[in-house]
Amino acid sequence: MPQKFTAELDVVVVGAGFAGMYLIHKLRGLGYSVRAFDTASDVGGTWYWNRYPGARCDVRSLEYSFSFDPELEQSWEWSEKFSTQPEILRYANHIADRYNLRPDIQFNTRIESQIWDDERARWTVTTSNGDVIDAQHVVLAVGTLSAPKLPEIPGIETFKGEWYQTQKFPKEGVNFFGKRVAVIGTGSSAIQCIPEIAKTCEQLTVFQRTPNFSFPAGNRPLGRQEVDATKSDYAGVRQEARESFFGQTGPVATQSALEVSEEERTRKYQEGWNDGQLISILGAYDDLITNKEANDSVADFVRDKIREIVKDPVTAEALCPYNHPVGTKRPCLDTGYYNTFNMPHVRLVDLLKNEIVEITETSIRTTAEEIEFDIIIYATGFDAMTGSIVNIDTHGRDGVSLKEQWKDGPATYLGLMVAGFPNLFTVTGPQSPSVLSNMMVSIEQHVDWIADCIDHLRKQGLRTIEATPQAQNEWVAHTNEVAAETLYPLANSWYMGANVPGKPQVFLPYIGGVGLYREKCDEIVEAGYKGFALSN
Ligand code: N01
């Protein structure tokens, strides 16, 4: 029986975060019928869900914003150096209102499956609401850190108190006053929420498996002068970010950390520490992420800072990271994190000494003790970069499943397309700079590239585009080669897929740099979409 479609579209967009919203705006402007779908009840993607106390971006707000509309960037006013989640969500809502995007977004809807029909050269997309959509293209704007992960702890389901995941915090917030609170995890989310929760709770216990390197954010209100300085040359600022390594403006190091004296290095690291930006420290020398000895010098600097700040020497030592080079697990920017451990009602439990055995109805039990709690916060991360892609049942040519094809690790061409899956695009997908960059810069680049590509097909009277297996293999080999030149593979990080049991351990993003990557993408287009097969 022929399939009954509830809608026909040029493009289905999965996700209504910043990428999904810009896709609607861009594609609609080019005359395409497009609809985005999101499980959330409103726009914002990652900033819709991550409402935990203290949630804040750690890329400067003036640069963590869209550049595609000069009027938008001039008229929007950021209040602080690093924006809070509520302010970024207001910005997301402003985008939705300003460009009237909501009529083309279906909320509270999950995309369940996407099946490629080779004969018709179209996708059949089904949703949790029973829609069956016939679409020429599908763009996955699903986010890179949007499949939250609970820890595998026995008894987790038995806890009778309140429990929350940082990535799915309730809209109405949580009242910690007078409560005994546990936070499990010490990644970016935990490091941001711990100082905030400590302000009101009765007792806070932090369960740490791996200490992380964290730097003070030095957040502050934005001054008029600095805003005007950026706004008077926004085009120049954006250009510099696009051509940079991490998608942000900042110093470009040209010297090895080992070429200078210890005093000089310490002075430079102190400058970065005071400046409160990850790129100021990690970009202080050009070999900090490639040379272990160079990296050790900055690791020593941070460990000294921790010992200086945290009064109890046992706690200080437990907070000092030793098992990975700085930067190879996502480093954090914090507001008072280490100082929080000087508060009398805050305690660190070092899981490297005594691991968690189980969670009971009322407590967390380690090999050494049992502690009762009213609230448990799981700040335990995500199935990063691939989780939210493979969670959609996707079948390409000859019915091949994407999940099955990626069982040994993701393989893409440029993080934009996958061989065997025509007309299916990923925004900031694996093997693109993505999570190693200012996401707004990478999102805009990918959306522009994808929209131009779709438009190229139409103008040339073509129906499909697909990565060739050879180009994909070469790109994956290149991304692995570049990663192998760095220290990243030395860490058990989510960049490596190491935080999800059974997930293949490969370095997920592309560490060649945002500017270089953009050049490569542009060259490929100029060479007639080299490495892609286009057909009518
Ligand atoms: O998650 P994470 P996150 N028992 O995976 C621990 C972005 N982000 O939500 O390292 C005990 O980093 C785990 O321990 P270990 C940013 O890119 C950005 O904090 O696996 N502990 C780790 O400490 C970030 O990197 C911003 O040993 C367990 C923690 O949980 C990414 O999102 C803010 C455990 C998870 O840390 C993810 O950050 C927030 C277990 N069974 C997030 N399982 C900003 O822009 C896991 N852990 C500032």
PDB file of N, CA and C in Angstrom, residues 15 63 87 143 145 150 183 240 250 299 339 386 419 425 432 435 438 449 455 473 494 511 524:
ATOM      1  N   GLY A  15      15.355  19.639  15.526  1.00  0.00           N
ATOM      2  CA  GLY A  15      15.924  20.485  16.583  1.00  0.00           C
ATOM      3  C   GLY A  15      15.596  21.945  16.362  1.00  0.00           C
ATOM      4  N   GLU A  63      30.548  37.355  21.556  1.00  0.00           N
ATOM      5  CA  GLU A  63      30.938  36.470  20.452  1.00  0.00           C
ATOM      6  C   GLU A  63      30.066  35.214  20.375  1.00  0.00           C
ATOM      7  N   GLU A  87      19.532  34.484  30.246  1.00  0.00           N
ATOM      8  CA  GLU A  87      19.744  35.544  29.247  1.00  0.00           C
ATOM      9  C   GLU A  87      19.896  34.941  27.841  1.00  0.00           C
ATOM     10  N   GLY A 143      22.067  19.058  18.196  1.00  0.00           N
ATOM     11  CA  GLY A 143      22.959  19.415  19.301  1.00  0.00           C
ATOM     12  C   GLY A 143      23.969  18.310  19.552  1.00  0.00           C
ATOM     13  N   LEU A 145      25.533  17.956  22.745  1.00  0.00           N
ATOM     14  CA  LEU A 145      25.468  17.552  24.161  1.00  0.00           C
ATOM     15  C   LEU A 145      24.008  17.607  24.562  1.00  0.00           C
ATOM     16  N   LEU A 150      22.525   9.216  32.746  1.00  0.00           N
ATOM     17  CA  LEU A 150      22.562   8.910  34.182  1.00  0.00           C
ATOM     18  C   LEU A 150      23.698   7.934  34.442  1.00  0.00           C
ATOM     19  N   VAL A 183      25.871  16.181  45.017  1.00  0.00           N
ATOM     20  CA  VAL A 183      26.110  16.396  43.580  1.00  0.00           C
ATOM     21  C   VAL A 183      27.067  15.301  43.136  1.00  0.00           C
ATOM     22  N   GLU A 240      37.646  37.678  12.445  1.00  0.00           N
ATOM     23  CA  GLU A 240      38.778  37.124  13.201  1.00  0.00           C
ATOM     24  C   GLU A 240      38.370  35.797  13.857  1.00  0.00           C
ATOM     25  N   GLY A 250      41.229  36.276  20.129  1.00  0.00           N
ATOM     26  CA  GLY A 250      42.124  36.092  21.275  1.00  0.00           C
ATOM     27  C   GLY A 250      43.550  36.007  20.805  1.00  0.00           C
ATOM     28  N   ALA A 299      49.677  22.589  34.059  1.00  0.00           N
ATOM     29  CA  ALA A 299      49.010  21.727  35.061  1.00  0.00           C
ATOM     30  C   ALA A 299      49.566  22.029  36.458  1.00  0.00           C
ATOM     31  N   ASN A 339      36.889  27.706  46.137  1.00  0.00           N
ATOM     32  CA  ASN A 339      36.599  28.351  47.414  1.00  0.00           C
ATOM     33  C   ASN A 339      35.408  27.729  48.136  1.00  0.00           C
ATOM     34  N   THR A 386      27.282  11.826  19.298  1.00  0.00           N
ATOM     35  CA  THR A 386      26.614  10.825  18.458  1.00  0.00           C
ATOM     36  C   THR A 386      25.274  10.372  19.054  1.00  0.00           C
ATOM     37  N   ALA A 419      28.330   8.821   4.159  1.00  0.00           N
ATOM     38  CA  ALA A 419      28.204   8.002   2.944  1.00  0.00           C
ATOM     39  C   ALA A 419      27.066   6.991   3.120  1.00  0.00           C
ATOM     40  N   PHE A 425      21.915  15.798   6.351  1.00  0.00           N
ATOM     41  CA  PHE A 425      23.020  16.650   6.804  1.00  0.00           C
ATOM     42  C   PHE A 425      23.070  16.674   8.330  1.00  0.00           C
ATOM     43  N   SER A 432      33.789  17.303  12.863  1.00  0.00           N
ATOM     44  CA  SER A 432      33.877  18.737  12.548  1.00  0.00           C
ATOM     45  C   SER A 432      34.328  19.429  13.845  1.00  0.00           C
ATOM     46  N   VAL A 435      32.322  20.925  19.137  1.00  0.00           N
ATOM     47  CA  VAL A 435      32.481  21.178  20.576  1.00  0.00           C
ATOM     48  C   VAL A 435      33.837  21.765  20.963  1.00  0.00           C
ATOM     49  N   ASN A 438      33.750  27.800  19.379  1.00  0.00           N
ATOM     50  CA  ASN A 438      32.592  28.625  19.710  1.00  0.00           C
ATOM     51  C   ASN A 438      31.445  28.098  18.844  1.00  0.00           C
ATOM     52  N   TRP A 449      26.663  26.523   4.818  1.00  0.00           N
ATOM     53  CA  TRP A 449      27.171  25.522   3.861  1.00  0.00           C
ATOM     54  C   TRP A 449      26.025  24.625   3.381  1.00  0.00           C
ATOM     55  N   ASP A 455      20.629  24.648  -2.172  1.00  0.00           N
ATOM     56  CA  ASP A 455      20.283  25.582  -3.239  1.00  0.00           C
ATOM     57  C   ASP A 455      21.050  25.282  -4.534  1.00  0.00           C
ATOM     58  N   ASN A 473      36.357   8.101   4.078  1.00  0.00           N
ATOM     59  CA  ASN A 473      37.486   7.382   4.700  1.00  0.00           C
ATOM     60  C   ASN A 473      38.688   8.296   4.856  1.00  0.00           C
ATOM     61  N   TRP A 494      34.764  12.523  27.376  1.00  0.00           N
ATOM     62  CA  TRP A 494      33.633  12.336  26.466  1.00  0.00           C
ATOM     63  C   TRP A 494      34.027  12.690  25.032  1.00  0.00           C
ATOM     64  N   ILE A 511      40.160  18.498  15.323  1.00  0.00           N
ATOM     65  CA  ILE A 511      41.003  19.446  16.054  1.00  0.00           C
ATOM     66  C   ILE A 511      41.997  20.175  15.123  1.00  0.00           C
ATOM     67  N   ILE A 524      36.347  22.567  -1.097  1.00  0.00           N
ATOM     68  CA  ILE A 524      35.609  21.403  -1.612  1.00  0.00           C
ATOM     69  C   ILE A 524      34.433  21.861  -2.483  1.00  0.00           C
TER      70      ILE A 524
END
